[in-house]
């Protein structure tokens, strides 16, 4: 008997028909002789709608209450799915994150898992139930508060449960057939990737490919757990995210697999850019600035410091961060303007980030040239640049991002044969 963890995203449980369809799939998996744990997201765009409602009643809703509100979305889907499974002759029990033993720290909106104690889930399975767990939520033992793990965090709930229960496989069901060489909603000719190393998937997720939550990939890598990303609307084989590149070779059984140079192109529209203008060019100022940002719990992405303007002894520092964290970070910086001694702050949220990812970049010269040439031919101006060993990222104007993604995708011959099917979801 295998233990399978299946996670169904919002588009898979968007309405009653979707929930019944998922229930059929779950019951079928169980009847085939498996133990099944299901993690569910909120129905359709419920989480966004709840956030919209919150901002209608309050300018800056308290983080604790936002978490109370958002966790309700997943509780609706878990109970409805349990009912649908019962209706189809199965037995299921649903659990909130805290009931399922998801213990997190106390940071609302981006809590980290610190322990998983799924004994109630285990007991439910032992009694022959399907166990259904509400995604992206947990509880802090310190504060005794309910927390959420950040947008898209249900993927991480699934992987954490799979690791804690020693599952045989973790399946992430979504609205496309797997991980593609680019977001199929932007590049309709993108190609499905059959197997990808977690190293490359980490860079894709960190660069905005929201098909998988970044922390779910980190978690799976740490526990050596393969993830199968696939569609709940078809029976097609999806994409295997493999914890080590060696597995890639193993799975292909003797076929000498040369890694492709480039795995894909990712984009991100969710960041804003802060420029701190006129920072005194003396030791310690960058540390002061990023200390303030860390205090506001912001996750910085790209950082650029310009050479100081001759004779002024001052420089500008720009960095990107999630747009939702922009207001808090700016408030914190403004409060420290006199002590840091900078001149002013500029905030720009009309930016987009594009990244090219591939493990083969390490050993193939000329990738950067081809990348920048593609952007230049498409008339895209570049604002910031950053690189890792296996990634090049640039910031551009938001309205040119789609053009830039398509140009780079084509320049690296990533296009597939057919148009990708997007089965559901609104892409919100
Ligand atoms: P779910 O609700 O199932 O969690 P998400 O909306 O979070 O689904 O993630 C699935 C979406 O991710 C797809 O519909 C697609 O638009 C987007 N996406 C972004 N990059 C990629 C990629 N490289 N491959 C596949 N999908 C991608
Ligand atoms: N419902 C949450 C969100 O929309 C969590 C998730 O779907 O993973 O972000
Ligand atoms: Mg998701």
Short mmCIF file of C-alpha atoms and ligand atoms in Angstrom, two decimals:
data_model
loop_
_atom_site.label_atom_id
_atom_site.label_comp_id
_atom_site.label_asym_id
_atom_site.label_seq_id
_atom_site.Cartn_x
_atom_site.Cartn_y
_atom_site.Cartn_z
CA UNK A 1 0.00 0.00 0.00
CA UNK A 2 1.33 3.43 -0.94
CA UNK A 3 0.74 6.71 0.85
CA UNK A 4 -0.04 9.45 -1.62
CA UNK A 5 -0.35 13.15 -0.80
CA UNK A 6 -2.38 15.06 -3.39
CA UNK A 7 -2.71 18.83 -3.39
CA UNK A 8 -5.49 20.49 -5.38
CA UNK A 9 -5.13 24.20 -6.17
CA UNK A 10 -7.93 26.77 -6.29
CA UNK A 11 -8.80 26.28 -9.96
CA UNK A 12 -9.27 22.52 -9.39
CA UNK A 13 -11.90 23.14 -6.70
CA UNK A 14 -13.36 26.35 -8.17
CA UNK A 15 -17.02 25.25 -8.00
CA UNK A 16 -19.30 22.36 -6.99
CA UNK A 17 -18.60 20.50 -10.24
CA UNK A 18 -14.84 20.87 -9.67
CA UNK A 19 -15.12 19.60 -6.11
CA UNK A 20 -17.08 16.53 -7.28
CA UNK A 21 -14.49 15.88 -9.99
CA UNK A 22 -11.68 16.04 -7.44
CA UNK A 23 -13.67 13.78 -5.08
CA UNK A 24 -13.94 11.17 -7.85
CA UNK A 25 -10.20 11.28 -8.43
CA UNK A 26 -9.47 10.94 -4.70
CA UNK A 27 -11.91 8.04 -4.22
CA UNK A 28 -10.45 6.30 -7.26
CA UNK A 29 -6.92 6.67 -5.89
CA UNK A 30 -8.00 5.25 -2.53
CA UNK A 31 -9.93 2.35 -4.11
CA UNK A 32 -6.82 1.46 -6.08
CA UNK A 33 -5.37 0.46 -2.69
CA UNK A 34 -3.61 3.62 -1.54
CA UNK A 35 -3.75 5.73 1.58
CA UNK A 36 -4.63 9.26 0.49
CA UNK A 37 -4.00 12.62 2.15
CA UNK A 38 -5.47 15.58 0.31
CA UNK A 39 -4.43 19.20 0.75
CA UNK A 40 -6.83 21.79 -0.63
CA UNK A 41 -6.62 25.47 -1.53
CA UNK A 42 -9.49 27.93 -1.31
CA UNK A 43 -12.07 27.74 -4.13
CA UNK A 44 -11.10 29.67 -7.28
CA UNK A 45 -10.08 33.24 -6.51
CA UNK A 46 -11.56 33.18 -2.98
CA UNK A 47 -8.33 34.30 -1.29
CA UNK A 48 -8.06 37.36 -3.55
CA UNK A 49 -11.73 38.15 -3.03
CA UNK A 50 -11.32 37.96 0.74
CA UNK A 51 -8.30 40.28 0.54
CA UNK A 52 -10.32 42.72 -1.60
CA UNK A 53 -13.07 42.68 1.02
CA UNK A 54 -10.56 43.34 3.77
CA UNK A 55 -9.17 46.36 1.96
CA UNK A 56 -12.72 47.69 1.50
CA UNK A 57 -13.32 47.74 5.24
CA UNK A 58 -9.85 48.85 6.35
CA UNK A 59 -6.92 50.74 4.87
CA UNK A 60 -4.31 48.55 6.51
CA UNK A 61 -6.03 45.50 8.02
CA UNK A 62 -4.24 43.97 11.03
CA UNK A 63 -2.12 40.97 10.00
CA UNK A 64 -3.69 38.70 12.64
CA UNK A 65 -7.20 39.35 11.38
CA UNK A 66 -6.12 38.91 7.75
CA UNK A 67 -4.89 35.43 8.66
CA UNK A 68 -8.16 34.61 10.42
CA UNK A 69 -10.00 35.74 7.29
CA UNK A 70 -7.85 33.97 4.71
CA UNK A 71 -7.74 30.60 6.50
CA UNK A 72 -11.54 30.50 6.20
CA UNK A 73 -11.18 30.00 2.42
CA UNK A 74 -9.38 26.66 2.76
CA UNK A 75 -11.82 25.50 5.46
CA UNK A 76 -14.71 25.90 3.04
CA UNK A 77 -13.06 23.69 0.40
CA UNK A 78 -11.93 21.01 2.86
CA UNK A 79 -15.43 20.53 4.31
CA UNK A 80 -17.11 20.54 0.88
CA UNK A 81 -14.62 18.00 -0.48
CA UNK A 82 -15.19 15.72 2.54
CA UNK A 83 -18.94 15.91 1.87
CA UNK A 84 -18.50 15.14 -1.84
CA UNK A 85 -16.34 12.12 -0.99
CA UNK A 86 -19.00 10.83 1.43
CA UNK A 87 -21.60 11.34 -1.28
CA UNK A 88 -19.59 9.07 -3.57
CA UNK A 89 -19.47 6.33 -0.96
CA UNK A 90 -16.01 7.15 0.42
CA UNK A 91 -15.05 8.13 3.94
CA UNK A 92 -13.15 11.32 4.63
CA UNK A 93 -12.34 13.63 7.51
CA UNK A 94 -11.19 17.22 7.11
CA UNK A 95 -8.69 19.01 9.34
CA UNK A 96 -7.62 22.62 9.70
CA UNK A 97 -3.89 23.28 9.57
CA UNK A 98 -3.59 23.36 13.34
CA UNK A 99 -5.61 20.14 13.75
CA UNK A 100 -3.27 18.50 11.24
CA UNK A 101 -0.28 19.53 13.39
CA UNK A 102 1.19 22.24 11.17
CA UNK A 103 3.19 24.22 13.73
CA UNK A 104 4.66 27.51 12.50
CA UNK A 105 6.40 30.53 13.90
CA UNK A 106 4.18 33.50 14.74
CA UNK A 107 4.82 35.78 11.74
CA UNK A 108 1.41 36.44 10.22
CA UNK A 109 1.13 36.24 6.44
CA UNK A 110 4.46 34.47 5.95
CA UNK A 111 4.80 31.99 8.77
CA UNK A 112 7.45 29.29 8.49
CA UNK A 113 6.86 25.69 9.46
CA UNK A 114 8.84 24.68 12.52
CA UNK A 115 7.27 21.31 13.26
CA UNK A 116 4.75 18.92 11.74
CA UNK A 117 2.92 16.52 14.03
CA UNK A 118 0.30 14.81 11.89
CA UNK A 119 -0.88 12.22 14.44
CA UNK A 120 -4.56 13.02 13.85
CA UNK A 121 -4.07 12.62 10.11
CA UNK A 122 -2.30 9.29 10.73
CA UNK A 123 -5.18 8.07 12.95
CA UNK A 124 -7.73 9.08 10.31
CA UNK A 125 -5.80 7.10 7.69
CA UNK A 126 -5.52 4.08 10.01
CA UNK A 127 -9.31 4.08 10.27
CA UNK A 128 -9.60 3.95 6.48
CA UNK A 129 -10.42 7.60 5.92
CA UNK A 130 -9.15 9.97 3.32
CA UNK A 131 -7.60 12.81 5.36
CA UNK A 132 -8.22 16.28 3.96
CA UNK A 133 -6.07 19.14 5.21
CA UNK A 134 -6.62 22.88 4.72
CA UNK A 135 -3.64 24.35 2.89
CA UNK A 136 -1.27 27.19 3.74
CA UNK A 137 -2.18 27.50 7.40
CA UNK A 138 -0.85 26.53 10.77
CA UNK A 139 -0.63 27.58 14.37
CA UNK A 140 2.11 29.10 16.46
CA UNK A 141 2.85 27.36 19.76
CA UNK A 142 4.34 30.60 21.07
CA UNK A 143 1.51 32.98 20.31
CA UNK A 144 -1.30 30.36 20.06
CA UNK A 145 -2.44 32.24 16.96
CA UNK A 146 -3.56 30.94 13.57
CA UNK A 147 -1.06 31.81 10.84
CA UNK A 148 -0.77 31.63 7.05
CA UNK A 149 2.37 30.72 5.12
CA UNK A 150 2.19 33.20 2.24
CA UNK A 151 0.37 33.17 -1.10
CA UNK A 152 0.60 29.82 -2.85
CA UNK A 153 1.60 28.14 0.43
CA UNK A 154 -0.69 25.11 0.10
CA UNK A 155 2.02 23.48 -2.01
CA UNK A 156 4.29 23.73 1.03
CA UNK A 157 1.64 22.22 3.33
CA UNK A 158 1.45 19.23 0.96
CA UNK A 159 5.20 18.67 0.80
CA UNK A 160 5.62 19.11 4.57
CA UNK A 161 2.89 16.56 5.25
CA UNK A 162 4.36 14.18 2.67
CA UNK A 163 7.74 14.40 4.40
CA UNK A 164 6.29 14.00 7.92
CA UNK A 165 4.15 11.00 6.89
CA UNK A 166 6.96 9.47 4.83
CA UNK A 167 4.71 9.47 1.76
CA UNK A 168 5.68 7.66 -1.42
CA UNK A 169 4.78 10.57 -3.64
CA UNK A 170 3.54 14.15 -3.45
CA UNK A 171 1.30 15.16 -6.35
CA UNK A 172 0.53 18.82 -6.99
CA UNK A 173 -2.62 19.13 -9.11
CA UNK A 174 -3.17 22.38 -10.95
CA UNK A 175 -4.71 23.89 -14.09
CA UNK A 176 -1.92 23.08 -16.59
CA UNK A 177 -0.24 19.73 -17.41
CA UNK A 178 3.01 20.48 -15.58
CA UNK A 179 5.92 22.88 -15.46
CA UNK A 180 6.55 24.55 -18.84
CA UNK A 181 9.48 26.45 -20.29
CA UNK A 182 7.50 29.65 -19.57
CA UNK A 183 4.11 30.58 -18.14
CA UNK A 184 1.70 29.20 -20.77
CA UNK A 185 -0.61 32.16 -20.16
CA UNK A 186 2.10 34.40 -21.61
CA UNK A 187 3.82 32.02 -24.05
CA UNK A 188 1.16 29.76 -25.56
CA UNK A 189 3.85 27.81 -27.43
CA UNK A 190 5.78 26.91 -24.26
CA UNK A 191 7.04 23.32 -23.96
CA UNK A 192 6.29 20.94 -21.11
CA UNK A 193 9.35 19.90 -19.11
CA UNK A 194 9.25 16.18 -18.23
CA UNK A 195 11.88 16.31 -15.49
CA UNK A 196 13.55 19.24 -13.81
CA UNK A 197 16.12 19.33 -11.02
CA UNK A 198 15.01 20.99 -7.80
CA UNK A 199 17.97 23.36 -8.20
CA UNK A 200 16.49 24.75 -11.42
CA UNK A 201 12.94 24.62 -10.08
CA UNK A 202 14.08 26.64 -7.06
CA UNK A 203 15.37 29.38 -9.35
CA UNK A 204 12.18 29.27 -11.45
CA UNK A 205 9.95 29.56 -8.36
CA UNK A 206 12.13 32.27 -6.81
CA UNK A 207 11.92 34.17 -10.10
CA UNK A 208 8.12 34.26 -10.06
CA UNK A 209 6.96 31.01 -11.75
CA UNK A 210 4.04 30.55 -9.37
CA UNK A 211 3.33 27.02 -10.55
CA UNK A 212 5.10 25.91 -7.33
CA UNK A 213 5.58 27.76 -4.06
CA UNK A 214 9.28 28.43 -3.52
CA UNK A 215 9.35 26.99 -0.03
CA UNK A 216 7.72 23.76 -1.17
CA UNK A 217 10.63 23.18 -3.54
CA UNK A 218 13.17 23.98 -0.80
CA UNK A 219 11.40 21.63 1.59
CA UNK A 220 11.18 18.77 -0.91
CA UNK A 221 14.86 19.17 -1.75
CA UNK A 222 15.85 19.04 1.91
CA UNK A 223 13.84 15.85 2.48
CA UNK A 224 14.80 14.22 -0.83
CA UNK A 225 11.16 14.06 -1.92
CA UNK A 226 10.20 14.03 -5.60
CA UNK A 227 7.18 16.15 -6.60
CA UNK A 228 4.86 15.32 -9.49
CA UNK A 229 3.21 18.47 -10.87
CA UNK A 230 0.21 17.65 -13.06
CA UNK A 231 -3.28 18.67 -14.08
CA UNK A 232 -6.43 17.66 -12.21
CA UNK A 233 -8.33 18.10 -15.50
CA UNK A 234 -6.45 15.39 -17.45
CA UNK A 235 -4.66 12.09 -16.91
CA UNK A 236 -1.45 13.18 -18.63
CA UNK A 237 1.89 12.55 -17.00
CA UNK A 238 3.11 15.88 -15.63
CA UNK A 239 6.53 17.18 -14.59
CA UNK A 240 8.75 15.45 -12.03
CA UNK A 241 10.75 17.81 -9.85
CA UNK A 242 13.69 15.72 -8.70
CA UNK A 243 15.68 16.43 -5.57
CA UNK A 244 19.06 15.70 -7.12
CA UNK A 245 20.31 15.84 -10.71
CA UNK A 246 21.48 12.22 -10.38
CA UNK A 247 17.84 11.11 -10.14
CA UNK A 248 17.26 12.70 -13.49
CA UNK A 249 19.77 10.30 -14.98
CA UNK A 250 18.49 7.33 -12.95
CA UNK A 251 14.90 7.79 -14.06
CA UNK A 252 15.89 7.94 -17.71
CA UNK A 253 17.38 4.45 -17.29
CA UNK A 254 20.61 4.39 -19.12
CA UNK A 255 19.72 7.05 -21.65
CA UNK A 256 22.69 9.40 -21.66
CA UNK A 257 20.96 12.62 -20.84
CA UNK A 258 22.78 15.80 -21.65
CA UNK A 259 21.13 18.49 -19.57
CA UNK A 260 19.51 21.19 -21.68
CA UNK A 261 21.41 24.47 -21.41
CA UNK A 262 18.29 26.43 -20.58
CA UNK A 263 15.29 25.15 -18.59
CA UNK A 264 13.01 28.10 -18.97
CA UNK A 265 12.02 31.72 -18.63
CA UNK A 266 10.18 33.05 -15.58
CA UNK A 267 8.59 36.38 -14.96
CA UNK A 268 7.31 38.28 -11.97
CA UNK A 269 4.96 41.25 -11.82
CA UNK A 270 4.57 41.31 -8.08
CA UNK A 271 7.60 43.37 -7.13
CA UNK A 272 8.25 47.06 -6.64
CA UNK A 273 11.52 48.97 -6.72
CA UNK A 274 12.74 51.26 -3.95
CA UNK A 275 15.56 53.72 -4.59
CA UNK A 276 17.23 55.34 -1.62
CA UNK A 277 18.67 58.54 -3.07
CA UNK A 278 21.76 60.29 -1.75
CA UNK A 279 23.06 57.77 0.76
CA UNK A 280 26.35 58.89 2.44
CA UNK A 281 29.08 56.76 0.80
CA UNK A 282 30.72 55.58 4.04
CA UNK A 283 31.05 52.14 5.62
CA UNK A 284 27.97 50.85 7.44
CA UNK A 285 25.22 52.65 5.53
CA UNK A 286 24.09 49.63 3.49
CA UNK A 287 23.99 47.58 6.70
CA UNK A 288 21.84 50.27 8.35
CA UNK A 289 19.41 50.38 5.43
CA UNK A 290 19.03 46.61 5.11
CA UNK A 291 18.81 46.27 8.89
CA UNK A 292 15.75 48.54 8.78
CA UNK A 293 14.22 46.50 5.94
CA UNK A 294 14.87 43.24 7.79
CA UNK A 295 13.16 44.73 10.84
CA UNK A 296 10.07 45.28 8.67
CA UNK A 297 10.26 41.54 7.71
CA UNK A 298 10.63 42.38 4.02
CA UNK A 299 12.22 39.96 1.59
CA UNK A 300 14.66 41.85 -0.59
CA UNK A 301 15.37 40.53 -4.04
CA UNK A 302 17.74 42.42 -6.37
CA UNK A 303 20.09 45.07 -5.00
CA UNK A 304 22.08 47.61 -6.98
CA UNK A 305 24.37 50.30 -5.61
CA UNK A 306 25.60 52.91 -8.03
CA UNK A 307 29.10 54.28 -8.03
CA UNK A 308 29.04 57.50 -5.97
CA UNK A 309 28.69 60.67 -7.96
CA UNK A 310 32.13 62.30 -8.14
CA UNK A 311 32.73 64.82 -5.42
CA UNK A 312 29.38 64.41 -3.64
CA UNK A 313 30.36 61.50 -1.37
CA UNK A 314 26.84 60.17 -1.92
CA UNK A 315 25.38 57.22 -3.79
CA UNK A 316 21.98 55.71 -4.68
CA UNK A 317 20.92 52.24 -3.60
CA UNK A 318 18.04 50.48 -5.40
CA UNK A 319 16.41 47.22 -4.46
CA UNK A 320 13.28 45.25 -5.33
CA UNK A 321 10.85 43.68 -2.90
CA UNK A 322 7.32 42.21 -3.00
CA UNK A 323 4.86 45.01 -3.76
CA UNK A 324 2.70 44.03 -0.80
CA UNK A 325 5.63 44.78 1.49
CA UNK A 326 6.39 48.16 -0.14
CA UNK A 327 4.34 50.43 2.14
CA UNK A 328 5.75 48.98 5.37
CA UNK A 329 9.34 49.10 4.12
CA UNK A 330 8.96 52.73 2.99
CA UNK A 331 7.45 53.72 6.34
CA UNK A 332 10.35 52.10 8.18
CA UNK A 333 12.92 53.83 5.96
CA UNK A 334 11.22 57.21 6.24
CA UNK A 335 11.28 56.93 10.02
CA UNK A 336 15.07 56.47 9.85
CA UNK A 337 15.83 59.14 7.23
CA UNK A 338 17.64 61.48 9.63
CA UNK A 339 19.74 58.80 11.30
CA UNK A 340 20.78 57.18 7.99
CA UNK A 341 21.18 60.59 6.37
CA UNK A 342 19.82 59.87 2.86
CA UNK A 343 18.14 62.57 0.74
CA UNK A 344 14.92 60.98 -0.49
CA UNK A 345 13.05 57.81 -1.47
CA UNK A 346 11.58 56.83 -4.83
CA UNK A 347 9.11 53.95 -5.17
CA UNK A 348 8.22 52.40 -8.54
CA UNK A 349 5.66 49.60 -8.82
CA UNK A 350 5.39 49.63 -12.63
CA UNK A 351 8.24 47.18 -13.04
CA UNK A 352 8.50 43.57 -14.20
CA UNK A 353 11.26 41.02 -13.66
CA UNK A 354 12.33 38.49 -16.26
CA UNK A 355 14.69 35.59 -15.56
CA UNK A 356 16.38 33.00 -17.73
CA UNK A 357 17.20 29.78 -15.89
CA UNK A 358 19.39 26.82 -16.79
CA UNK A 359 22.01 24.68 -15.09
CA UNK A 360 23.88 24.48 -18.40
CA UNK A 361 24.66 28.20 -18.20
CA UNK A 362 27.64 27.33 -16.02
CA UNK A 363 29.49 25.67 -18.84
CA UNK A 364 28.14 27.43 -21.92
CA UNK A 365 29.60 30.79 -22.80
CA UNK A 366 27.54 33.18 -24.88
CA UNK A 367 24.27 32.78 -23.00
CA UNK A 368 24.35 36.35 -21.67
CA UNK A 369 25.06 37.78 -25.11
CA UNK A 370 22.16 35.88 -26.68
CA UNK A 371 19.89 37.00 -23.83
CA UNK A 372 20.73 40.70 -24.03
CA UNK A 373 20.62 40.61 -27.84
CA UNK A 374 17.07 39.20 -27.73
CA UNK A 375 15.97 41.99 -25.40
CA UNK A 376 17.68 44.61 -27.51
CA UNK A 377 16.07 43.29 -30.74
CA UNK A 378 12.67 43.45 -28.99
CA UNK A 379 13.32 47.08 -28.00
CA UNK A 380 13.24 46.35 -24.27
CA UNK A 381 15.21 48.66 -22.03
CA UNK A 382 16.89 47.18 -18.95
CA UNK A 383 16.67 48.81 -15.55
CA UNK A 384 18.50 46.40 -13.19
CA UNK A 385 20.49 43.21 -13.77
CA UNK A 386 21.38 40.41 -11.37
CA UNK A 387 22.79 36.93 -11.87
CA UNK A 388 23.38 33.65 -10.09
CA UNK A 389 25.39 30.71 -11.37
CA UNK A 390 22.36 29.36 -13.23
CA UNK A 391 20.17 32.45 -13.73
CA UNK A 392 20.20 35.92 -15.33
CA UNK A 393 17.48 38.35 -14.24
CA UNK A 394 16.59 41.81 -15.44
CA UNK A 395 14.04 44.39 -14.38
CA UNK A 396 12.11 46.11 -17.21
CA UNK A 397 9.03 48.29 -17.52
CA UNK A 398 5.93 46.26 -16.59
CA UNK A 399 4.17 46.95 -19.90
CA UNK A 400 7.04 45.42 -21.90
CA UNK A 401 7.39 42.30 -19.77
CA UNK A 402 5.27 39.94 -21.91
CA UNK A 403 7.08 41.04 -25.08
CA UNK A 404 10.41 40.48 -23.37
CA UNK A 405 9.43 36.99 -22.12
CA UNK A 406 8.34 35.88 -25.60
CA UNK A 407 11.46 37.31 -27.24
CA UNK A 408 13.83 35.51 -24.86
CA UNK A 409 11.83 32.26 -25.02
CA UNK A 410 12.11 32.29 -28.80
CA UNK A 411 15.77 33.29 -28.87
CA UNK A 412 16.65 30.17 -26.89
CA UNK A 413 14.55 27.86 -29.13
CA UNK A 414 12.28 26.86 -26.28
CA UNK A 415 9.04 26.80 -28.29
CA UNK A 416 7.17 23.48 -28.47
CA UNK A 417 5.02 21.95 -31.21
CA UNK A 418 1.51 22.57 -29.93
CA UNK A 419 -0.43 25.27 -28.18
CA UNK A 420 -0.58 24.61 -24.43
CA UNK A 421 -3.96 23.80 -22.89
CA UNK A 422 -4.80 25.90 -19.84
CA UNK A 423 -7.72 24.02 -18.28
CA UNK A 424 -9.01 26.53 -15.78
CA UNK A 425 -8.23 29.36 -13.45
CA UNK A 426 -8.14 33.06 -14.17
CA UNK A 427 -4.40 33.49 -13.78
CA UNK A 428 -5.02 35.98 -10.97
P1 LIG B 1 -3.02 26.54 -8.21
O1 LIG B 1 -4.24 27.34 -7.92
O2 LIG B 1 -3.33 25.18 -8.73
O3 LIG B 1 -2.03 26.54 -7.08
P2 LIG B 1 -1.43 28.54 -9.52
O4 LIG B 1 -2.24 29.58 -10.20
O5 LIG B 1 -0.80 28.86 -8.22
O6 LIG B 1 -2.34 27.24 -9.43
O7 LIG B 1 -0.28 27.99 -10.48
C1 LIG B 1 -0.59 27.53 -11.78
C2 LIG B 1 -0.31 28.62 -12.79
O8 LIG B 1 1.08 28.91 -12.76
C3 LIG B 1 -0.58 28.26 -14.22
O9 LIG B 1 -1.93 28.42 -14.56
C4 LIG B 1 0.35 29.20 -14.97
O10 LIG B 1 -0.35 30.35 -15.43
C5 LIG B 1 1.36 29.66 -13.92
N1 LIG B 1 2.76 29.43 -14.32
C6 LIG B 1 3.76 30.33 -14.18
N2 LIG B 1 4.90 29.85 -14.67
C7 LIG B 1 4.65 28.60 -15.11
C8 LIG B 1 5.46 27.58 -15.71
N3 LIG B 1 6.75 27.76 -15.95
N4 LIG B 1 4.86 26.41 -16.05
C9 LIG B 1 3.54 26.22 -15.81
N5 LIG B 1 2.73 27.14 -15.25
C10 LIG B 1 3.27 28.33 -14.90
N1 LIG B 2 -5.35 30.06 -1.13
C1 LIG B 2 -4.01 30.54 -0.92
C2 LIG B 2 -3.63 31.49 -2.04
O1 LIG B 2 -4.42 31.76 -2.93
C3 LIG B 2 -3.00 29.44 -0.76
C4 LIG B 2 -2.82 28.56 -1.97
O2 LIG B 2 -3.69 28.49 -2.83
O3 LIG B 2 -1.80 27.89 -2.04
O4 LIG B 2 -2.54 32.00 -2.03
MG1 LIG B 3 -0.39 27.78 -6.46
#
